[in-house]
Amino acid sequence: MIYFIFNFTVTNVLADPLDKDDFENALNTAPRGLDIDSPAFKLGTFEGNEAKVLRRNDDPNDHSGVLNVTSNTNQIGAIWSNFAADNYFDMDKPQTLSMWLYFGRPFGSDQLEVGDGMSFVLQNDPREYGAISTYDGKPAVGETLGVWGADFDNILHNGSFVTNKDIAKTAIQNSWALEFDTFINRLQMYTQINGKGVSFDMDKQGQHMGNNYPGDPLTYRPGYSLDVGSNGQGKQYFVLNHGEGSQFMNLTNHDWNHMNVKWDPSTQKLTYWLYDKNLDGTSVGTMYTKTIKLNLDEFNFKTSDHRLHWGFTGTTGKFTENNLIVFESIPSFINAESHVTIDNLTSNKPVNAGDSVQIGDALDFNYDLSYTSGTKDWKDILANINLPKQVILKSGDIIYSDGSAEHIDANELQNNNFQRVLKGSLNSTHPHAKIIFHTVVNSVKTNTVVSKQHASFKSDNFIIDDDTPSFKIAVDSLLIH
């Protein structure tokens, strides 16, 4: 197969956002992410693609890219992983990816005008980088979100309406989509059904998520207007079968929202987590999460190659929002894990969440980084680790699976924070690095809860966060005065 590469250039030119204050807030608060300049990703090659790639800031050492999908009315945008740069979603292998999503805020005089949202998409469409929802040969904005079929023909023609098969043909083919829908399309009166797609969400309340196969006719079911026109005939509309999802959500919260996605080929199940961490990388206790079993037949694979393009589409219609994305990982580039443990060397026991330790106990804080698969080395990793203020650092070591090591001096901990770019790289040949801090529990006057402490490991092509368990320092009652 031959791939023609259409490069795109990172720009700092704003995409003429309608809500400029919100757009500036998005860029000013954008988290660090991957460099999504060419060739890792390609902007959709269809006519009218409004998506642009921006820099997070002017720091020459910060290569974080911010994808601006939409920022004004009647826009459509898309970005796709570039096969020619080894960026793909391999359905035969475990895949993990993560990103930050920004959906703007309610905008306009009544503070209700916002829409339409974005979709995370896996696709094997023959158009590849040109895949997008269309109607009459042109990209279809509004409720399609750039991926679903276009419900734009609602009237009777020669005794028949369009069918769900007709609608499915206008969607991205051989695909699965997870939508983040910020505008509720629930109109069903004759005069309201206007050929612009206004009824997909008859079964939903409020902003919501849903998922299904855009190119499958069963994703769409017909409904009919509650009244008729002067000709005595009604209009037909289609309702989207949203599958498993959530509703009554607050997606347009003027903030960045983190999402993590994992695919398990052994079970053919995909799990996603939304709101799973804060902007500073710390974990969140409450989040949206769903596990979905995917039907691989929907992707219409013709060979044993089960790689898919993955990416995002987004649209606006009459109303608008700032849809932006920061990517943290590319599954084909690097799949890696972080695992944090604490060992009490004095008691010879692990310290789990809620456990107690004593003043003077020797604690080892262990950060295990494991490279599981990928096409690129995980290198130039910036380790940014916080240790509890209730422990004293004695020394530390960084030990790699190839036998090499780095020493950590006690004076490298500044304000309970350690930062260093690791000298070693992780790959399939040398997949492990273990960072160990040797500490002693400091003296405290009363029983003390030690809060969880955050650690991040960042590079230009992979970012991961982790937290230590919270534990207690128990003080002998005879010592409490």
PDB file of C-alpha atoms in Angstrom, residues 105-215:
ATOM      1  CA  ARG A 105     -18.020  26.739  28.085  1.00  0.00           C
ATOM      2  CA  PRO A 106     -21.618  27.911  27.618  1.00  0.00           C
ATOM      3  CA  PHE A 107     -21.445  31.008  25.453  1.00  0.00           C
ATOM      4  CA  GLY A 108     -23.814  33.734  24.307  1.00  0.00           C
ATOM      5  CA  SER A 109     -26.308  36.113  25.810  1.00  0.00           C
ATOM      6  CA  ASP A 110     -28.245  33.339  27.596  1.00  0.00           C
ATOM      7  CA  GLN A 111     -25.103  31.367  28.483  1.00  0.00           C
ATOM      8  CA  LEU A 112     -26.679  28.291  26.916  1.00  0.00           C
ATOM      9  CA  GLU A 113     -25.330  28.434  23.389  1.00  0.00           C
ATOM     10  CA  VAL A 114     -22.745  25.673  23.095  1.00  0.00           C
ATOM     11  CA  GLY A 115     -22.143  22.748  20.733  1.00  0.00           C
ATOM     12  CA  ASP A 116     -21.696  20.331  19.212  1.00  0.00           C
ATOM     13  CA  GLY A 117     -18.788  18.302  20.613  1.00  0.00           C
ATOM     14  CA  MET A 118     -16.126  15.790  19.556  1.00  0.00           C
ATOM     15  CA  SER A 119     -15.670  12.064  18.985  1.00  0.00           C
ATOM     16  CA  PHE A 120     -12.766   9.692  19.554  1.00  0.00           C
ATOM     17  CA  VAL A 121     -12.694   7.424  16.503  1.00  0.00           C
ATOM     18  CA  LEU A 122     -11.110   4.136  15.426  1.00  0.00           C
ATOM     19  CA  GLN A 123     -11.522   3.708  11.679  1.00  0.00           C
ATOM     20  CA  ASN A 124     -10.649   1.606   8.653  1.00  0.00           C
ATOM     21  CA  ASP A 125     -12.417   3.861   6.172  1.00  0.00           C
ATOM     22  CA  PRO A 126     -11.095   3.516   2.573  1.00  0.00           C
ATOM     23  CA  ARG A 127     -10.716   7.322   2.514  1.00  0.00           C
ATOM     24  CA  GLU A 128      -8.149   7.056   5.327  1.00  0.00           C
ATOM     25  CA  TYR A 129      -7.097  10.647   6.120  1.00  0.00           C
ATOM     26  CA  GLY A 130     -10.057  12.055   4.201  1.00  0.00           C
ATOM     27  CA  ALA A 131     -12.615  10.183   6.309  1.00  0.00           C
ATOM     28  CA  ILE A 132     -15.412  12.463   7.552  1.00  0.00           C
ATOM     29  CA  SER A 133     -19.211  12.615   7.703  1.00  0.00           C
ATOM     30  CA  THR A 134     -20.634  13.903   4.431  1.00  0.00           C
ATOM     31  CA  TYR A 135     -23.883  14.980   2.848  1.00  0.00           C
ATOM     32  CA  ASP A 136     -24.252  15.554  -0.856  1.00  0.00           C
ATOM     33  CA  GLY A 137     -20.489  15.084  -1.180  1.00  0.00           C
ATOM     34  CA  LYS A 138     -19.554  17.775   1.357  1.00  0.00           C
ATOM     35  CA  PRO A 139     -18.493  17.543   5.032  1.00  0.00           C
ATOM     36  CA  ALA A 140     -21.548  17.528   7.297  1.00  0.00           C
ATOM     37  CA  VAL A 141     -21.384  19.708  10.423  1.00  0.00           C
ATOM     38  CA  GLY A 142     -23.634  19.834  13.475  1.00  0.00           C
ATOM     39  CA  GLU A 143     -24.946  16.689  15.160  1.00  0.00           C
ATOM     40  CA  THR A 144     -22.778  14.339  13.060  1.00  0.00           C
ATOM     41  CA  LEU A 145     -19.764  15.373  15.177  1.00  0.00           C
ATOM     42  CA  GLY A 146     -17.842  14.607  11.978  1.00  0.00           C
ATOM     43  CA  VAL A 147     -18.278  10.834  12.351  1.00  0.00           C
ATOM     44  CA  TRP A 148     -22.004   9.875  12.430  1.00  0.00           C
ATOM     45  CA  GLY A 149     -24.298   9.744   9.427  1.00  0.00           C
ATOM     46  CA  ALA A 150     -26.045  12.905   8.226  1.00  0.00           C
ATOM     47  CA  ASP A 151     -29.775  13.021   8.970  1.00  0.00           C
ATOM     48  CA  PHE A 152     -30.342  15.893   6.564  1.00  0.00           C
ATOM     49  CA  ASP A 153     -33.133  14.507   4.308  1.00  0.00           C
ATOM     50  CA  ASN A 154     -36.414  14.295   6.211  1.00  0.00           C
ATOM     51  CA  ILE A 155     -39.110  14.509   3.545  1.00  0.00           C
ATOM     52  CA  LEU A 156     -40.986  11.954   1.473  1.00  0.00           C
ATOM     53  CA  HIS A 157     -39.615  11.235  -2.043  1.00  0.00           C
ATOM     54  CA  ASN A 158     -41.790   9.284  -4.471  1.00  0.00           C
ATOM     55  CA  GLY A 159     -43.581   7.578  -1.645  1.00  0.00           C
ATOM     56  CA  SER A 160     -40.571   6.703   0.507  1.00  0.00           C
ATOM     57  CA  PHE A 161     -38.155   8.196   2.987  1.00  0.00           C
ATOM     58  CA  VAL A 162     -34.415   7.644   3.182  1.00  0.00           C
ATOM     59  CA  THR A 163     -33.458   4.531   5.145  1.00  0.00           C
ATOM     60  CA  ASN A 164     -31.019   3.813   7.943  1.00  0.00           C
ATOM     61  CA  LYS A 165     -28.756   2.293   5.279  1.00  0.00           C
ATOM     62  CA  ASP A 166     -28.749   5.631   3.458  1.00  0.00           C
ATOM     63  CA  ILE A 167     -27.820   7.445   6.663  1.00  0.00           C
ATOM     64  CA  ALA A 168     -25.037   4.967   7.494  1.00  0.00           C
ATOM     65  CA  LYS A 169     -23.416   5.480   4.073  1.00  0.00           C
ATOM     66  CA  THR A 170     -22.776   9.150   4.922  1.00  0.00           C
ATOM     67  CA  ALA A 171     -20.825   8.308   8.094  1.00  0.00           C
ATOM     68  CA  ILE A 172     -17.173   7.350   8.538  1.00  0.00           C
ATOM     69  CA  GLN A 173     -17.098   3.743   7.351  1.00  0.00           C
ATOM     70  CA  ASN A 174     -15.691   0.670   9.101  1.00  0.00           C
ATOM     71  CA  SER A 175     -15.411   2.590  12.350  1.00  0.00           C
ATOM     72  CA  TRP A 176     -16.279   2.829  16.020  1.00  0.00           C
ATOM     73  CA  ALA A 177     -16.796   6.170  17.775  1.00  0.00           C
ATOM     74  CA  LEU A 178     -16.974   7.403  21.351  1.00  0.00           C
ATOM     75  CA  GLU A 179     -18.828  10.702  21.343  1.00  0.00           C
ATOM     76  CA  PHE A 180     -18.696  13.667  23.717  1.00  0.00           C
ATOM     77  CA  ASP A 181     -21.942  15.404  22.815  1.00  0.00           C
ATOM     78  CA  THR A 182     -22.385  18.904  24.213  1.00  0.00           C
ATOM     79  CA  PHE A 183     -25.570  19.898  22.369  1.00  0.00           C
ATOM     80  CA  ILE A 184     -28.822  17.958  22.764  1.00  0.00           C
ATOM     81  CA  ASN A 185     -30.672  17.375  19.479  1.00  0.00           C
ATOM     82  CA  ARG A 186     -34.234  16.503  20.571  1.00  0.00           C
ATOM     83  CA  LEU A 187     -36.560  18.243  18.095  1.00  0.00           C
ATOM     84  CA  GLN A 188     -39.510  16.282  16.661  1.00  0.00           C
ATOM     85  CA  MET A 189     -42.112  18.793  15.458  1.00  0.00           C
ATOM     86  CA  TYR A 190     -42.754  19.212  11.734  1.00  0.00           C
ATOM     87  CA  THR A 191     -41.561  22.816  11.615  1.00  0.00           C
ATOM     88  CA  GLN A 192     -38.482  22.028  13.745  1.00  0.00           C
ATOM     89  CA  ILE A 193     -37.144  19.212  11.569  1.00  0.00           C
ATOM     90  CA  ASN A 194     -35.266  21.410   9.125  1.00  0.00           C
ATOM     91  CA  GLY A 195     -32.836  19.198   7.219  1.00  0.00           C
ATOM     92  CA  LYS A 196     -29.901  20.091   9.456  1.00  0.00           C
ATOM     93  CA  GLY A 197     -29.896  17.097  11.812  1.00  0.00           C
ATOM     94  CA  VAL A 198     -31.827  17.921  14.975  1.00  0.00           C
ATOM     95  CA  SER A 199     -33.096  14.657  16.490  1.00  0.00           C
ATOM     96  CA  PHE A 200     -30.265  12.215  17.245  1.00  0.00           C
ATOM     97  CA  ASP A 201     -30.624  12.624  21.019  1.00  0.00           C
ATOM     98  CA  MET A 202     -34.317  11.856  21.617  1.00  0.00           C
ATOM     99  CA  ASP A 203     -33.283   9.233  24.193  1.00  0.00           C
ATOM    100  CA  LYS A 204     -30.807  11.454  26.052  1.00  0.00           C
ATOM    101  CA  GLN A 205     -30.950  14.111  28.759  1.00  0.00           C
ATOM    102  CA  GLY A 206     -28.223  16.739  28.982  1.00  0.00           C
ATOM    103  CA  GLN A 207     -24.676  16.603  27.710  1.00  0.00           C
ATOM    104  CA  HIS A 208     -23.653  13.007  27.309  1.00  0.00           C
ATOM    105  CA  MET A 209     -21.290  10.333  26.053  1.00  0.00           C
ATOM    106  CA  GLY A 210     -22.216   7.391  23.845  1.00  0.00           C
ATOM    107  CA  ASN A 211     -20.617   4.949  21.460  1.00  0.00           C
ATOM    108  CA  ASN A 212     -21.460   2.838  18.439  1.00  0.00           C
ATOM    109  CA  TYR A 213     -20.467   1.947  14.863  1.00  0.00           C
ATOM    110  CA  PRO A 214     -21.160   4.972  12.597  1.00  0.00           C
ATOM    111  CA  GLY A 215     -21.201   2.948   9.370  1.00  0.00           C
TER     112      GLY A 215
END
